[in-house]
JSON list of C-alpha atoms in Angstrom, two decimals:
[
{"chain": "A", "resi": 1, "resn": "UNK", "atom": "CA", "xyz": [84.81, -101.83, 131.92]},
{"chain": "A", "resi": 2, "resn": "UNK", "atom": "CA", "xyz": [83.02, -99.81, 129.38]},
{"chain": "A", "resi": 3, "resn": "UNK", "atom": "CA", "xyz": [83.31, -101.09, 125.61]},
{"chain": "A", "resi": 4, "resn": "UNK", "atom": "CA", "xyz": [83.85, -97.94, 123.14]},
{"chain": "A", "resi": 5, "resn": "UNK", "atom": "CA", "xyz": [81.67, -98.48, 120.32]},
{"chain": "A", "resi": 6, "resn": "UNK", "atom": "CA", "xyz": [82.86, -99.55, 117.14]},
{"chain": "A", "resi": 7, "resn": "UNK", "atom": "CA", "xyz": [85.09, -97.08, 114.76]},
{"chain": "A", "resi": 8, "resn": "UNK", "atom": "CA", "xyz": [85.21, -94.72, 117.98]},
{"chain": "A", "resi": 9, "resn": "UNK", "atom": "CA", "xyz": [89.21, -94.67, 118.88]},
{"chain": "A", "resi": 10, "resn": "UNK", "atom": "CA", "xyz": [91.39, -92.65, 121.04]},
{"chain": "A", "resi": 11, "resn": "UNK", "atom": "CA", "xyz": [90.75, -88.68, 119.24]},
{"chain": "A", "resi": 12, "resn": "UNK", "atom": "CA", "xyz": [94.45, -87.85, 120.28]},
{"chain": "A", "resi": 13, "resn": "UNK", "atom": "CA", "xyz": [95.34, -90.78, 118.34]},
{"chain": "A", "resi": 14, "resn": "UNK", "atom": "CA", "xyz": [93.23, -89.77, 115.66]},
{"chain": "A", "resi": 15, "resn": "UNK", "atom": "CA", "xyz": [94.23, -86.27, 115.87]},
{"chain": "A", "resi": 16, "resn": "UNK", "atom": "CA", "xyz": [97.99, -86.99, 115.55]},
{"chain": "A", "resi": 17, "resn": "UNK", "atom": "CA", "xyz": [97.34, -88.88, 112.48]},
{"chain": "A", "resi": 18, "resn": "UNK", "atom": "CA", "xyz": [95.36, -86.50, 111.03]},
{"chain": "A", "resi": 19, "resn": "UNK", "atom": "CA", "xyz": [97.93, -83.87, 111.99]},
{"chain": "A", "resi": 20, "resn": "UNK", "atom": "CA", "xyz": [100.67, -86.43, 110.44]},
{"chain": "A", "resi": 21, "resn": "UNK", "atom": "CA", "xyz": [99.09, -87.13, 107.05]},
{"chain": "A", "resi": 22, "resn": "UNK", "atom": "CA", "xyz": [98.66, -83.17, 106.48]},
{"chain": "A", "resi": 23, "resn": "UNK", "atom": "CA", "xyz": [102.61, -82.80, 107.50]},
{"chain": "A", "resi": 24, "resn": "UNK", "atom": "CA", "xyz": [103.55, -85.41, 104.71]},
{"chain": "A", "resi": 25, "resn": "UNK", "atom": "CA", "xyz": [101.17, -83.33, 102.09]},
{"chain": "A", "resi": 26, "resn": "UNK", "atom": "CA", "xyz": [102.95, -80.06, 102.87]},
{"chain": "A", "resi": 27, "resn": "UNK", "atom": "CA", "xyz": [106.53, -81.83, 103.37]},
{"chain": "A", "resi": 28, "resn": "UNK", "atom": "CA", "xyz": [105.72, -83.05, 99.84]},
{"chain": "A", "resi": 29, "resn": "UNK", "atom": "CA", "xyz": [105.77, -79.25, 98.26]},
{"chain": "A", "resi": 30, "resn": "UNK", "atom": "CA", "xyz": [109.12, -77.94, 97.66]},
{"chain": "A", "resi": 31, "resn": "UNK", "atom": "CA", "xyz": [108.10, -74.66, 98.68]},
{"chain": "A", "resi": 32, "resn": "UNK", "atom": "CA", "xyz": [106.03, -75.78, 101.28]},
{"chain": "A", "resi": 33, "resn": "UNK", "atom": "CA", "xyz": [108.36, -77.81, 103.27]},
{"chain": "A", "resi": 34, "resn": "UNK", "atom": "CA", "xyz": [110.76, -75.40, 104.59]},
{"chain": "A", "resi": 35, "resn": "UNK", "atom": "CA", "xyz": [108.16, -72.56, 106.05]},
{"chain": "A", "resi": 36, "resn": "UNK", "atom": "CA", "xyz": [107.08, -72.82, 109.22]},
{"chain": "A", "resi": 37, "resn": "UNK", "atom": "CA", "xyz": [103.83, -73.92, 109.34]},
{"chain": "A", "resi": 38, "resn": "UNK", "atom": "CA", "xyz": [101.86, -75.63, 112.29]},
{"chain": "A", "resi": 39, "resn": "UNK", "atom": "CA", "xyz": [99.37, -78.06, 112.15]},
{"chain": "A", "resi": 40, "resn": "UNK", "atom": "CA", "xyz": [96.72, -78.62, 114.31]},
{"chain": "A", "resi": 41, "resn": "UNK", "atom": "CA", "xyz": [93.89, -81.71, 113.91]},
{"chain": "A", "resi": 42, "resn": "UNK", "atom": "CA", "xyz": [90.31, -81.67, 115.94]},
{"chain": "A", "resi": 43, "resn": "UNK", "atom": "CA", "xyz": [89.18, -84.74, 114.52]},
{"chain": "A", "resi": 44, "resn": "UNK", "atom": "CA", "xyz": [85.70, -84.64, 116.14]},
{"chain": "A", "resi": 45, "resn": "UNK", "atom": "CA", "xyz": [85.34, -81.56, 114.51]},
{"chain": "A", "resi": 46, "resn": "UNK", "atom": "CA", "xyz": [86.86, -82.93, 110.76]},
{"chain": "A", "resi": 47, "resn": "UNK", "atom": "CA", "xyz": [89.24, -79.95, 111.26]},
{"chain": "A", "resi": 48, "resn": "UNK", "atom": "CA", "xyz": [92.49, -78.93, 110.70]},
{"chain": "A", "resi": 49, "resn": "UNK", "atom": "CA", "xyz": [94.01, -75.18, 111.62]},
{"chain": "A", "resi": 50, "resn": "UNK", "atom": "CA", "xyz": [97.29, -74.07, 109.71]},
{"chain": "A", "resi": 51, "resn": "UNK", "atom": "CA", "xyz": [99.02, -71.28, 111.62]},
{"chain": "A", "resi": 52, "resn": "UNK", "atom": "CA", "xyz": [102.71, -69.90, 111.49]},
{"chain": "A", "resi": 53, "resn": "UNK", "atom": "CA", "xyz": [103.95, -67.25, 108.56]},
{"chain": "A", "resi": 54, "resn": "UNK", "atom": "CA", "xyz": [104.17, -67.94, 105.02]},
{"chain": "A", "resi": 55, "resn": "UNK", "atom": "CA", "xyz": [106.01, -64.90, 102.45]},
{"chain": "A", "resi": 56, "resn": "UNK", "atom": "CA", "xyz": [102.87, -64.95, 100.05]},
{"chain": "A", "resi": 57, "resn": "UNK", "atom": "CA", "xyz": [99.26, -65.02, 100.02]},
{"chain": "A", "resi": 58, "resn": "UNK", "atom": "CA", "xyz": [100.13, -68.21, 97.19]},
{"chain": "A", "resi": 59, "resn": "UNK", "atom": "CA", "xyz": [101.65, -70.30, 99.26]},
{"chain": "A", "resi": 60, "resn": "UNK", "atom": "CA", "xyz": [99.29, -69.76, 102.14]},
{"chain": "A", "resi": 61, "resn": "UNK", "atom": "CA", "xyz": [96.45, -70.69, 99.64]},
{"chain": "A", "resi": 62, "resn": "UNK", "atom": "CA", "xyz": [98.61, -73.70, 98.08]},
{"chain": "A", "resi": 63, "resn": "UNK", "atom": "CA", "xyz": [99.36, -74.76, 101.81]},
{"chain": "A", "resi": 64, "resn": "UNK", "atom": "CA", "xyz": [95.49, -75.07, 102.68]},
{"chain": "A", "resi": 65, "resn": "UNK", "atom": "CA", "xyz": [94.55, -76.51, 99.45]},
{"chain": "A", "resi": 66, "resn": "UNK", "atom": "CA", "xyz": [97.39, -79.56, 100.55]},
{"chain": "A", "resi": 67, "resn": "UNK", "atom": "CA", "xyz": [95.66, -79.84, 103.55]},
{"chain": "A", "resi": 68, "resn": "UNK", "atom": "CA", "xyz": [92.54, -80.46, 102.00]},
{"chain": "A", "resi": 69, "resn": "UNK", "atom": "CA", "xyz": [93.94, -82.82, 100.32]},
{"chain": "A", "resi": 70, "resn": "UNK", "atom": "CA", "xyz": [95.08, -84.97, 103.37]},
{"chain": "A", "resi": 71, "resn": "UNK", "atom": "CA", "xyz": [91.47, -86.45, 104.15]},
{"chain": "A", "resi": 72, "resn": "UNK", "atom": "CA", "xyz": [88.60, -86.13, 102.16]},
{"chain": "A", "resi": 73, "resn": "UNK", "atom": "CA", "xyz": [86.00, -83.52, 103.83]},
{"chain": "A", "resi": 74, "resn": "UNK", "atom": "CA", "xyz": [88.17, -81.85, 106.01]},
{"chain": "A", "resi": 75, "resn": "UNK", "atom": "CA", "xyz": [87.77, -78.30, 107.07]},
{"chain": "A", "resi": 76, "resn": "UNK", "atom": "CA", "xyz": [90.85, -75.86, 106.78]},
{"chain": "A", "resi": 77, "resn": "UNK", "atom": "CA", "xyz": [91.13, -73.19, 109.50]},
{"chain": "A", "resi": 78, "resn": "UNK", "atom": "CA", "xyz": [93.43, -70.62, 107.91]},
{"chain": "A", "resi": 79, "resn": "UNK", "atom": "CA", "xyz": [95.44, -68.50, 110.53]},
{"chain": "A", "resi": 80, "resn": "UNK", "atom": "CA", "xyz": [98.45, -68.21, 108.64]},
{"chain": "A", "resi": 81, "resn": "UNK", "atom": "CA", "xyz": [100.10, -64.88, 108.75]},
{"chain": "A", "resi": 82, "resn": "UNK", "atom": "CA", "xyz": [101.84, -63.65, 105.64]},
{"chain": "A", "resi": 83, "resn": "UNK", "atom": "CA", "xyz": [104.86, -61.64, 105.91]}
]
């Protein structure tokens, strides 16, 4: 049996609660919450990518800067389309 070292955990784990806190941050914006925006964590990275459509270059920008906000240090890969 190996032993992982310490603060090294399972990076799906990690990833889905990285992915999780940035979902409450957006869910939190009333004009946020309803577009359809995905969210994907790479925690070994420190990065998060937002992808889906937003109707204004605004809300794409307010959408990444509520990301940012979900763990201190975190990169934002924008790929969200506006339309």
């Amino acid at each position: 049996e190996t032993k992982k070292p310490l603060g090294i955990g399972d990076p799906k784990k990690a990833n889905a609660g990285l992915e999780q806190a940035v979902r409450v941050k957006l869910d939190s914006d009333a004009q946020i919450k309803g577009l359809s925006i995905s969210v994907a964590a790479d925690v070994t990275r420190n990065q998060i990518t937002l992808s889906g459509t937003v109707p204004s270059d605004l809300l794409a920008a307010k959408a990444v800067d509520l990301a940012k906000s979900a763990q201190a240090g975190v990169v934002v890969s924008n790929k969200l389309i506006v339309k």
